[in-house]
Short mmCIF file of C-alpha atoms in Angstrom, two decimals:
data_model
loop_
_atom_site.label_atom_id
_atom_site.label_comp_id
_atom_site.label_asym_id
_atom_site.label_seq_id
_atom_site.Cartn_x
_atom_site.Cartn_y
_atom_site.Cartn_z
CA MET A 134 1.73 6.37 -5.86
CA ALA A 135 0.06 4.18 -3.30
CA SER A 136 -3.37 5.51 -2.61
CA ASP A 137 -3.43 4.49 0.99
CA GLY A 138 -3.28 8.01 2.31
CA GLY A 139 -0.17 7.20 4.28
CA VAL A 140 2.90 9.36 4.05
CA SER A 141 4.78 8.12 1.05
CA CYS A 142 8.16 9.65 1.72
CA LEU A 143 10.09 7.94 4.46
CA ARG A 144 11.49 10.66 6.62
CA ARG A 145 14.05 9.80 9.28
CA SER A 146 11.57 10.52 12.04
CA GLU A 147 9.03 8.22 10.51
CA MET A 148 11.58 5.51 10.05
CA MET A 149 12.61 5.84 13.67
CA SER A 150 9.06 5.47 14.87
CA VAL A 151 8.73 2.41 12.73
CA GLY A 152 11.91 1.13 14.32
CA ILE A 153 10.86 1.70 17.88
CA GLY A 154 7.65 -0.18 17.75
CA GLY A 155 5.04 1.73 15.86
CA ILE A 156 2.39 0.96 18.41
CA ASP A 157 0.57 4.23 18.04
CA SER A 158 -1.23 4.08 14.74
CA PRO A 159 -3.90 6.46 13.61
CA PRO A 160 -7.53 5.36 13.51
CA LEU A 161 -8.19 3.20 10.50
CA ASP A 162 -10.53 3.48 7.62
CA VAL A 163 -12.56 0.27 7.52
CA ASP A 164 -12.07 -0.09 3.79
CA GLU A 165 -8.34 -0.08 4.00
CA VAL A 166 -6.40 -3.28 4.34
CA HIS A 167 -4.36 -3.11 7.50
CA VAL A 168 -1.27 -5.23 7.85
CA LEU A 169 0.74 -5.82 10.98
CA ALA A 170 4.35 -6.47 10.07
CA VAL A 171 6.73 -8.01 12.60
CA ASP A 172 10.49 -8.07 12.09
CA ASP A 173 13.42 -7.41 14.39
CA SER A 174 15.52 -6.03 11.53
CA LEU A 175 15.04 -2.32 10.92
CA VAL A 176 16.10 -2.57 7.28
CA ASP A 177 13.60 -5.36 6.67
CA ARG A 178 10.85 -3.46 8.44
CA ILE A 179 11.38 -0.44 6.23
CA VAL A 180 11.38 -2.56 3.12
CA ILE A 181 8.31 -4.61 4.00
CA GLU A 182 6.45 -1.52 5.04
CA ARG A 183 7.19 0.12 1.73
CA LEU A 184 6.27 -3.01 -0.18
CA LEU A 185 2.94 -3.11 1.60
CA ARG A 186 2.22 0.59 1.24
CA ILE A 187 2.93 0.47 -2.45
CA THR A 188 0.25 -2.20 -2.71
CA SER A 189 -2.20 0.08 -0.94
CA CYS A 190 -2.07 -1.39 2.53
CA LYS A 191 -2.02 0.46 5.76
CA VAL A 192 0.92 -0.81 7.77
CA THR A 193 1.89 -1.05 11.40
CA ALA A 194 5.42 -2.36 11.80
CA VAL A 195 6.73 -3.64 15.11
CA ASP A 196 10.06 -5.07 16.08
CA SER A 197 9.13 -8.13 18.10
CA GLY A 198 6.50 -10.78 18.78
CA TRP A 199 5.84 -9.26 22.17
CA ARG A 200 5.11 -5.88 20.66
CA ALA A 201 2.82 -7.55 18.17
CA LEU A 202 0.85 -9.22 20.94
CA GLU A 203 0.79 -5.98 22.83
CA PHE A 204 -0.53 -4.15 19.81
CA LEU A 205 -3.21 -6.75 19.23
CA GLY A 206 -4.13 -6.76 22.89
CA ILE A 207 -3.63 -10.51 23.09
CA ASP A 208 -1.14 -10.44 25.91
CA ASN A 209 -3.54 -9.05 28.42
CA GLU A 210 -7.18 -9.33 29.26
CA LYS A 211 -7.94 -5.85 27.98
CA ALA A 212 -11.54 -5.50 26.90
CA SER A 213 -12.02 -5.19 23.19
CA ALA A 214 -13.22 -1.62 23.39
CA GLU A 215 -10.43 -0.74 21.05
CA LEU A 216 -11.03 -3.65 18.74
CA ASP A 217 -12.32 -1.38 16.00
CA ARG A 218 -9.05 0.42 15.95
CA LEU A 219 -7.25 -2.87 15.88
CA LYS A 220 -8.73 -4.14 12.66
CA VAL A 221 -5.97 -6.26 11.29
CA ASP A 222 -6.40 -8.02 7.98
CA LEU A 223 -3.06 -9.71 7.74
CA ILE A 224 -0.10 -10.38 9.96
CA ILE A 225 3.25 -10.88 8.33
CA THR A 226 6.11 -11.94 10.53
CA ASP A 227 9.74 -12.90 10.32
CA TYR A 228 10.52 -16.39 11.56
CA CYS A 229 13.91 -15.86 13.22
CA MET A 230 13.54 -13.29 15.92
CA PRO A 231 15.14 -13.10 19.35
CA GLY A 232 12.81 -13.66 22.27
CA MET A 233 9.74 -14.91 20.48
CA THR A 234 10.07 -16.55 17.10
CA GLY A 235 7.56 -16.02 14.32
CA TYR A 236 6.38 -19.57 14.88
CA GLU A 237 5.66 -18.88 18.55
CA LEU A 238 3.86 -15.70 17.61
CA LEU A 239 1.82 -17.63 15.07
CA LYS A 240 0.77 -20.10 17.74
CA LYS A 241 -0.31 -17.37 20.09
CA ILE A 242 -2.34 -15.69 17.40
CA LYS A 243 -4.07 -18.94 16.52
CA GLU A 244 -4.87 -19.47 20.18
CA SER A 245 -6.58 -16.11 20.37
CA SER A 246 -10.31 -16.04 19.75
CA SER A 247 -10.19 -12.50 18.40
CA PHE A 248 -7.39 -12.98 15.95
CA ARG A 249 -7.19 -16.61 14.95
CA GLN A 250 -9.04 -15.85 11.73
CA VAL A 251 -6.47 -13.31 10.65
CA PRO A 252 -4.18 -14.78 8.01
CA VAL A 253 -0.59 -15.03 9.19
CA VAL A 254 2.28 -15.12 6.74
CA ILE A 255 5.75 -16.19 7.79
CA MET A 256 8.93 -14.80 6.21
CA SER A 257 12.30 -16.46 6.44
CA SER A 258 15.68 -16.17 4.82
CA GLU A 259 16.11 -19.91 5.10
CA ASN A 260 14.36 -22.36 2.84
CA VAL A 261 13.90 -25.16 5.35
CA ILE A 262 11.12 -27.51 4.35
CA THR A 263 10.44 -28.77 7.86
CA ARG A 264 10.17 -25.21 9.08
CA ILE A 265 7.77 -24.30 6.31
CA ASP A 266 5.64 -27.36 6.92
CA ARG A 267 5.54 -26.75 10.64
CA CYS A 268 4.30 -23.22 10.12
CA LEU A 269 1.68 -24.24 7.60
CA GLU A 270 0.48 -27.00 9.91
CA GLU A 271 0.12 -24.49 12.69
CA GLY A 272 -2.16 -22.47 10.46
CA ALA A 273 0.09 -20.05 8.63
CA GLU A 274 -1.48 -18.89 5.44
CA ASP A 275 1.67 -18.64 3.45
CA PHE A 276 5.42 -18.66 3.67
CA LEU A 277 7.64 -16.12 1.94
CA LEU A 278 11.31 -16.62 1.28
CA LYS A 279 13.38 -13.54 2.00
CA PRO A 280 14.36 -11.23 0.50
CA VAL A 281 10.74 -10.34 -0.11
CA LYS A 282 9.89 -8.93 -3.50
CA LEU A 283 7.09 -6.81 -4.81
CA ALA A 284 5.62 -9.80 -6.63
CA ASP A 285 5.35 -11.72 -3.35
CA VAL A 286 3.50 -8.93 -1.63
CA LYS A 287 1.22 -8.33 -4.58
CA ARG A 288 0.24 -11.96 -4.50
CA LEU A 289 -0.61 -11.68 -0.82
CA ARG A 290 -2.59 -8.54 -1.43
CA ASN A 291 -4.59 -10.23 -4.11
CA TYR A 292 -5.74 -13.11 -2.01
CA LEU A 293 -6.65 -10.82 0.83
CA THR A 294 -9.31 -8.95 -1.06
CA ARG A 295 -10.51 -11.70 -3.33
CA ASP A 296 -10.40 -14.67 -1.08
CA VAL A 297 -13.07 -17.06 -2.17
CA GLN A 298 -14.36 -18.57 1.03
CA VAL A 299 -16.38 -21.41 -0.34
CA SER A 300 -17.73 -24.09 1.94
CA ASN A 301 -15.16 -26.72 1.11
CA GLY A 302 -12.37 -24.30 1.94
CA ASN A 303 -10.86 -24.29 -1.54
CA LYS A 304 -9.34 -21.03 -2.50
CA ARG A 305 -9.58 -20.23 -6.14
CA LYS A 306 -7.34 -17.89 -8.03
CA LEU A 307 -9.22 -15.44 -10.17
CA PRO A 308 -7.73 -14.89 -13.66
CA GLU A 309 -6.31 -11.50 -12.84
CA ASP A 310 -4.35 -12.97 -9.93
CA SER A 311 -2.42 -15.55 -11.86
CA PRO A 312 0.23 -14.05 -14.13
CA PRO A 313 3.66 -14.20 -12.53
CA LEU A 314 5.52 -10.93 -12.62
CA THR A 315 8.64 -10.64 -14.73
CA LEU A 316 11.34 -8.10 -14.05
CA SER A 317 9.50 -4.97 -14.93
CA HIS A 318 11.12 -1.79 -16.11
CA ASP A 319 8.51 0.19 -14.36
CA SER A 320 9.43 1.32 -10.92
CA SER A 321 5.99 2.67 -10.28
CA ASP A 322 3.88 -0.38 -10.46
CA SER A 323 0.31 0.68 -10.77
CA SER A 324 -1.33 -1.63 -8.33
CA PRO A 325 -5.09 -1.62 -8.42
CA PRO A 326 -6.73 0.81 -6.05
CA PRO A 327 -8.03 -0.60 -2.79
CA SER A 328 -10.76 -2.91 -3.84
CA THR A 329 -14.28 -1.90 -3.01
CA LEU A 330 -14.91 -5.61 -2.86
CA SER A 331 -12.69 -5.96 0.16
CA PRO A 332 -14.44 -7.77 2.94
CA ASP A 333 -16.17 -5.62 5.46
CA SER A 334 -14.15 -6.74 8.37
CA SER A 335 -15.75 -7.09 11.65
CA ASP A 336 -13.51 -9.38 13.56
CA SER A 337 -14.14 -13.04 13.09
CA SER A 338 -17.14 -13.36 10.79
CA SER A 339 -16.28 -14.70 7.39
CA PRO A 340 -16.31 -12.02 4.73
CA PRO A 341 -19.35 -11.79 2.47
CA LEU A 342 -18.78 -12.93 -1.08
CA SER A 343 -18.45 -10.13 -3.52
CA PRO A 344 -20.23 -10.26 -6.89
CA VAL A 345 -16.95 -11.06 -8.64
CA GLU A 346 -16.33 -14.00 -6.38
CA ILE A 347 -19.84 -15.37 -6.66
CA PHE A 348 -19.82 -15.37 -10.42
CA SER A 349 -16.30 -16.62 -10.97
CA SER A 350 -16.31 -19.61 -13.24
CA PRO A 351 -15.99 -23.02 -11.61
CA LEU A 352 -13.94 -24.04 -14.63
CA LEU A 353 -11.05 -21.93 -13.47
CA SER A 354 -7.97 -24.00 -12.78
CA PRO A 355 -7.81 -25.00 -9.15
CA LEU A 356 -5.25 -23.47 -6.91
CA ASP A 357 -1.89 -24.90 -7.58
CA ASP A 358 1.60 -24.10 -6.51
CA GLU A 359 2.74 -23.12 -9.93
CA ASP A 360 3.80 -19.71 -8.82
CA ASP A 361 6.46 -21.05 -6.47
CA ASP A 362 8.93 -20.01 -9.09
CA VAL A 363 7.87 -16.43 -8.61
CA LEU A 364 9.37 -16.58 -5.15
CA THR A 365 12.79 -17.66 -6.29
CA SER A 366 12.99 -15.96 -9.62
CA SER A 367 16.29 -14.30 -8.89
CA PRO A 368 19.12 -15.95 -10.79
CA GLU A 369 21.40 -15.24 -7.87
CA SER A 370 19.41 -17.08 -5.28
CA THR A 371 19.75 -20.75 -4.43
CA PRO A 372 17.88 -22.81 -6.97
CA SER A 373 15.70 -24.97 -4.75
CA PRO A 374 12.13 -23.78 -4.97
CA VAL A 375 10.02 -23.30 -1.92
CA ARG A 376 7.70 -26.20 -1.60
CA ARG A 377 4.48 -25.05 -0.13
CA GLN A 378 1.30 -26.81 0.66
CA LYS A 379 -1.72 -24.69 1.07
CA MET A 380 -3.33 -26.06 4.17
CA ARG A 381 -6.93 -25.72 5.09
CA SER A 382 -8.02 -22.20 5.72
CA PRO A 383 -7.61 -21.35 9.36
CA GLY A 384 -10.90 -21.29 11.18
CA LEU A 385 -12.65 -23.64 8.86
CA ASP A 386 -12.00 -26.75 10.93
CA MET B 1 20.62 21.05 -22.19
CA ASN B 2 19.16 17.85 -23.57
CA THR B 3 22.57 16.44 -24.37
CA VAL B 4 23.74 17.16 -20.85
CA VAL B 5 20.84 15.17 -19.44
CA ALA B 6 21.28 12.41 -21.98
CA LYS B 7 24.96 12.16 -21.19
CA LEU B 8 24.31 11.98 -17.47
CA GLN B 9 21.61 9.39 -17.96
CA ARG B 10 23.98 7.32 -20.04
CA GLN B 11 26.63 7.59 -17.37
CA PHE B 12 24.16 6.57 -14.70
CA GLN B 13 22.96 3.61 -16.68
CA ASP B 14 26.46 2.37 -17.46
CA TYR B 15 27.58 2.79 -13.91
CA LEU B 16 24.62 0.94 -12.47
CA VAL B 17 25.02 -1.91 -14.94
CA SER B 18 28.70 -2.16 -14.06
CA LEU B 19 27.85 -2.50 -10.38
CA TYR B 20 25.73 -5.52 -11.19
CA GLN B 21 28.30 -6.96 -13.54
CA GLN B 22 31.05 -6.64 -10.95
CA GLY B 23 28.86 -8.41 -8.44
CA PHE B 24 28.35 -5.55 -6.03
CA LEU B 25 24.59 -5.65 -6.46
CA ASP B 26 22.06 -8.32 -7.22
CA ASN B 27 18.43 -8.59 -8.21
CA GLN B 28 17.16 -7.43 -4.85
CA PHE B 29 18.60 -3.97 -5.49
CA THR B 30 16.49 -3.89 -8.63
CA GLU B 31 13.49 -4.76 -6.48
CA LEU B 32 14.28 -1.86 -4.18
CA ARG B 33 14.48 0.54 -7.10
CA LYS B 34 11.00 -0.53 -8.11
CA LEU B 35 9.76 0.84 -4.81
CA GLN B 36 11.08 4.30 -5.53
CA ASP B 37 9.21 6.92 -7.49
CA GLU B 38 8.84 10.69 -7.80
CA GLY B 39 7.01 10.75 -4.49
CA THR B 40 9.79 8.87 -2.74
CA PRO B 41 12.95 9.78 -4.66
CA ASP B 42 15.24 8.99 -1.74
CA PHE B 43 13.84 5.64 -0.72
CA VAL B 44 16.74 3.52 -1.91
CA ALA B 45 19.32 5.94 -0.56
CA GLU B 46 17.63 5.94 2.83
CA VAL B 47 17.35 2.18 3.05
CA VAL B 48 20.97 1.59 2.10
CA SER B 49 22.02 4.28 4.54
CA LEU B 50 20.29 2.35 7.31
CA PHE B 51 21.97 -0.78 6.06
CA PHE B 52 25.40 0.81 6.25
CA ASP B 53 24.69 2.03 9.78
CA ASP B 54 23.72 -1.54 10.63
CA CYS B 55 26.97 -2.82 9.13
CA SER B 56 29.04 -0.43 11.17
CA LYS B 57 27.28 -1.31 14.43
CA LEU B 58 27.38 -5.04 13.88
CA ILE B 59 30.99 -5.06 12.78
CA ASN B 60 31.98 -3.14 15.88
CA SER B 61 30.18 -5.47 18.24
CA MET B 62 31.48 -8.58 16.50
CA SER B 63 34.97 -7.15 16.63
CA ARG B 64 34.64 -6.77 20.38
CA SER B 65 33.40 -10.32 20.72
CA LEU B 66 36.35 -11.62 18.74
CA GLU B 67 38.90 -9.50 20.48
CA ARG B 68 40.28 -11.81 23.13
CA PRO B 69 41.34 -15.21 21.81
CA GLU B 70 40.67 -16.96 25.10
CA ASN B 71 37.17 -15.61 25.40
CA VAL B 72 35.32 -15.41 22.10
CA ASP B 73 31.56 -15.17 22.22
CA PHE B 74 30.81 -17.13 19.07
CA LYS B 75 27.10 -17.02 19.74
CA GLN B 76 27.16 -13.27 19.62
CA VAL B 77 29.27 -13.30 16.48
CA ASP B 78 26.91 -15.78 14.87
CA SER B 79 23.95 -13.57 15.72
CA GLY B 80 25.73 -10.58 14.21
CA VAL B 81 26.56 -12.46 11.03
CA HIS B 82 22.98 -13.66 10.74
CA GLN B 83 21.66 -10.12 10.99
CA LEU B 84 24.21 -8.81 8.54
CA LYS B 85 23.46 -11.55 6.07
CA GLY B 86 19.78 -10.80 6.35
CA SER B 87 19.97 -7.09 5.79
CA SER B 88 22.57 -7.34 3.03
CA SER B 89 20.29 -9.80 1.29
CA SER B 90 17.34 -7.44 1.69
CA VAL B 91 19.09 -4.54 -0.04
CA GLY B 92 20.88 -6.54 -2.71
CA ALA B 93 24.40 -6.06 -1.34
CA ARG B 94 25.70 -9.19 -3.00
CA ARG B 95 29.36 -9.16 -2.04
CA VAL B 96 28.63 -8.34 1.57
CA LYS B 97 26.13 -11.16 1.69
CA ASN B 98 28.61 -13.62 0.20
CA VAL B 99 31.25 -12.78 2.79
CA CYS B 100 28.63 -13.43 5.46
CA ILE B 101 28.16 -16.94 4.12
CA SER B 102 31.86 -17.70 4.63
CA PHE B 103 31.77 -15.85 7.90
CA LYS B 104 29.00 -18.06 9.21
CA GLU B 105 31.00 -21.14 8.29
CA CYS B 106 33.98 -19.91 10.29
CA CYS B 107 31.71 -19.18 13.19
CA ASP B 108 30.13 -22.62 13.07
CA VAL B 109 33.51 -24.28 13.55
CA GLN B 110 34.64 -21.63 16.01
CA ASN B 111 37.52 -20.56 13.85
CA ARG B 112 38.58 -17.24 15.34
CA GLU B 113 41.23 -16.49 12.74
CA GLY B 114 38.80 -17.18 9.95
CA CYS B 115 36.21 -14.99 11.62
CA LEU B 116 38.68 -12.13 11.92
CA ARG B 117 39.52 -12.41 8.24
CA CYS B 118 35.87 -12.40 7.30
CA LEU B 119 35.22 -9.49 9.58
CA GLN B 120 37.91 -7.51 7.83
CA GLN B 121 36.54 -8.49 4.47
CA VAL B 122 32.98 -7.59 5.30
CA ASP B 123 34.17 -4.23 6.57
CA TYR B 124 36.00 -3.65 3.31
CA GLU B 125 33.07 -4.71 1.18
CA TYR B 126 30.45 -2.60 2.84
CA LYS B 127 32.66 0.48 2.71
CA MET B 128 33.43 -0.16 -0.93
CA LEU B 129 29.74 -0.52 -1.72
CA LYS B 130 28.99 2.62 0.22
CA THR B 131 31.39 4.60 -1.93
CA LYS B 132 30.05 3.11 -5.14
CA LEU B 133 26.46 3.85 -4.24
CA GLN B 134 27.35 7.34 -3.16
CA ASP B 135 28.65 7.93 -6.67
CA LEU B 136 25.48 6.44 -8.11
CA PHE B 137 23.20 8.62 -6.02
CA ASN B 138 25.27 11.68 -6.93
CA LEU B 139 24.68 10.92 -10.59
CA GLU B 140 20.99 10.62 -9.85
CA LYS B 141 20.99 14.03 -8.19
CA GLN B 142 22.79 15.57 -11.11
CA ILE B 143 20.26 14.17 -13.53
CA VAL B 144 17.37 15.53 -11.51
CA GLN B 145 19.04 18.90 -11.14
CA ALA B 146 19.59 19.04 -14.87
CA GLY B 147 15.86 18.50 -15.29
CA GLY B 148 16.04 14.89 -16.40
CA ALA B 149 14.37 11.70 -15.24
CA ILE B 150 16.17 8.76 -13.68
CA PRO B 151 16.34 6.08 -16.35
CA GLN B 152 14.73 2.72 -15.77
CA VAL B 153 17.56 0.29 -16.15
CA ASN B 154 16.91 -3.21 -17.32
CA ILE B 155 19.24 -5.71 -15.77
CA ASN B 156 19.55 -9.18 -17.40
#
C-alpha cells in the first residue's frame, strides 16, 4: 500500500471533501511529494487522487482553476507566511474546465514568481495537436491523454524525484525509468518508496543533484519520445499517438 | 471449503471476462482494478457508484434541456454529454462512452430527435452496466466472505 501516510480507503466523507475543494490540507512532510490536482469532474478527481497516492504522493484535489489559485495563494497578495505549508511539487490539471481552462491556469502559474518553477502537467480527453503544442509552449511539462493510467502517473512520479537539472536543460532518463509498463496482473503495484533523493524543496531554487544523478552515465540514451505508445496502449482507444515535444525546462530561460 | 472458493473465483473470472467480451467494459476498468487492494477493497465499487450518480444527474438535466422542442439548450446538452463521455471513459464504461460519441454528433447538428434517442440509449446502458457490476461486486463479496482472494484477471 502507498506509504504516503494518507488514508488509503476512500470513505464517502473523504470523497466529499475532495469534491468540494480540498483546500484544507494537513501540514506536509518536506520529504513527501505533494501534488495539486485540478479537475472539475468528481470521478476524475477521485481516480487521479488514487493514482497519485498509490505512487506515494500527497495529494490535494480541487475542482477548479480558481480554487487552485486560491490554494496556492496566487490570486491575492497574501504574504508567503504559509508558503511552507504550500509546498507543491507538481500541478496536474484538466484542460477543459468551465470558468478557467487548464491552459489559463497554466499561464497564471507561469506568471507567478513563487510557482512558475513548479512543473505543470495538462490532462485532456482530446488528442488535439495544436492544443498540446500550445500548452507545451506555455511551459507545461507534459501532456497526458485521458483516461489517465497508472503507467502515466508513474512516469510523472519518476521524473519528479530524479529530474536531472543539468546546465543545458536536457533531462535524461535513468535506466530504471525507461521500461514501459505492460498490462500487469498485479493490482498492487509496488512502487518504490518515496525517494530519499527527492529534492529538498524550498520554493524556487533548483534542486541539488543527488548522487545517483551526478554519476549517471552520459552514454545513456538521450530523452526521446519513445514512450508515447505507453499513453495510448489501450487497444480500444483511437490509434493516433500523442505527439509531444519536450520543451525547455520552465525557468531555465 | 476450498472448492467453494475456487468455484466462486471461477464464476467471478468468467463473468468479468464476459463483460469485457460483450463490450460493457474496456481497458480502463482494468486500470481501475489495479488501484484496488486489500487496504482499499471497495475502491472500484465506490468510483463506479459515483459515476452512476453522475449519469443519473446528467441525464436528468439533459432531459430537461431537451424537453421543449422550440427551446432546446443544445449548449447545456453538449456540456452534459462531454462530462458523461469523460467520466465513462475514466471508469471504462465502454458502451456508455460510445453512445456519448453518437450523442455528441447529434448535438453538434442540433438534432433533437437524435439527441432524445441517444439520451434514452445512454440511460439504458448505464443502468444495464450498473446491474452487471452489482452482480460482479456481489461475487467479490461472496469470495471474500468464503475466505478467498479476488482473482487477478488477465484481459487480452
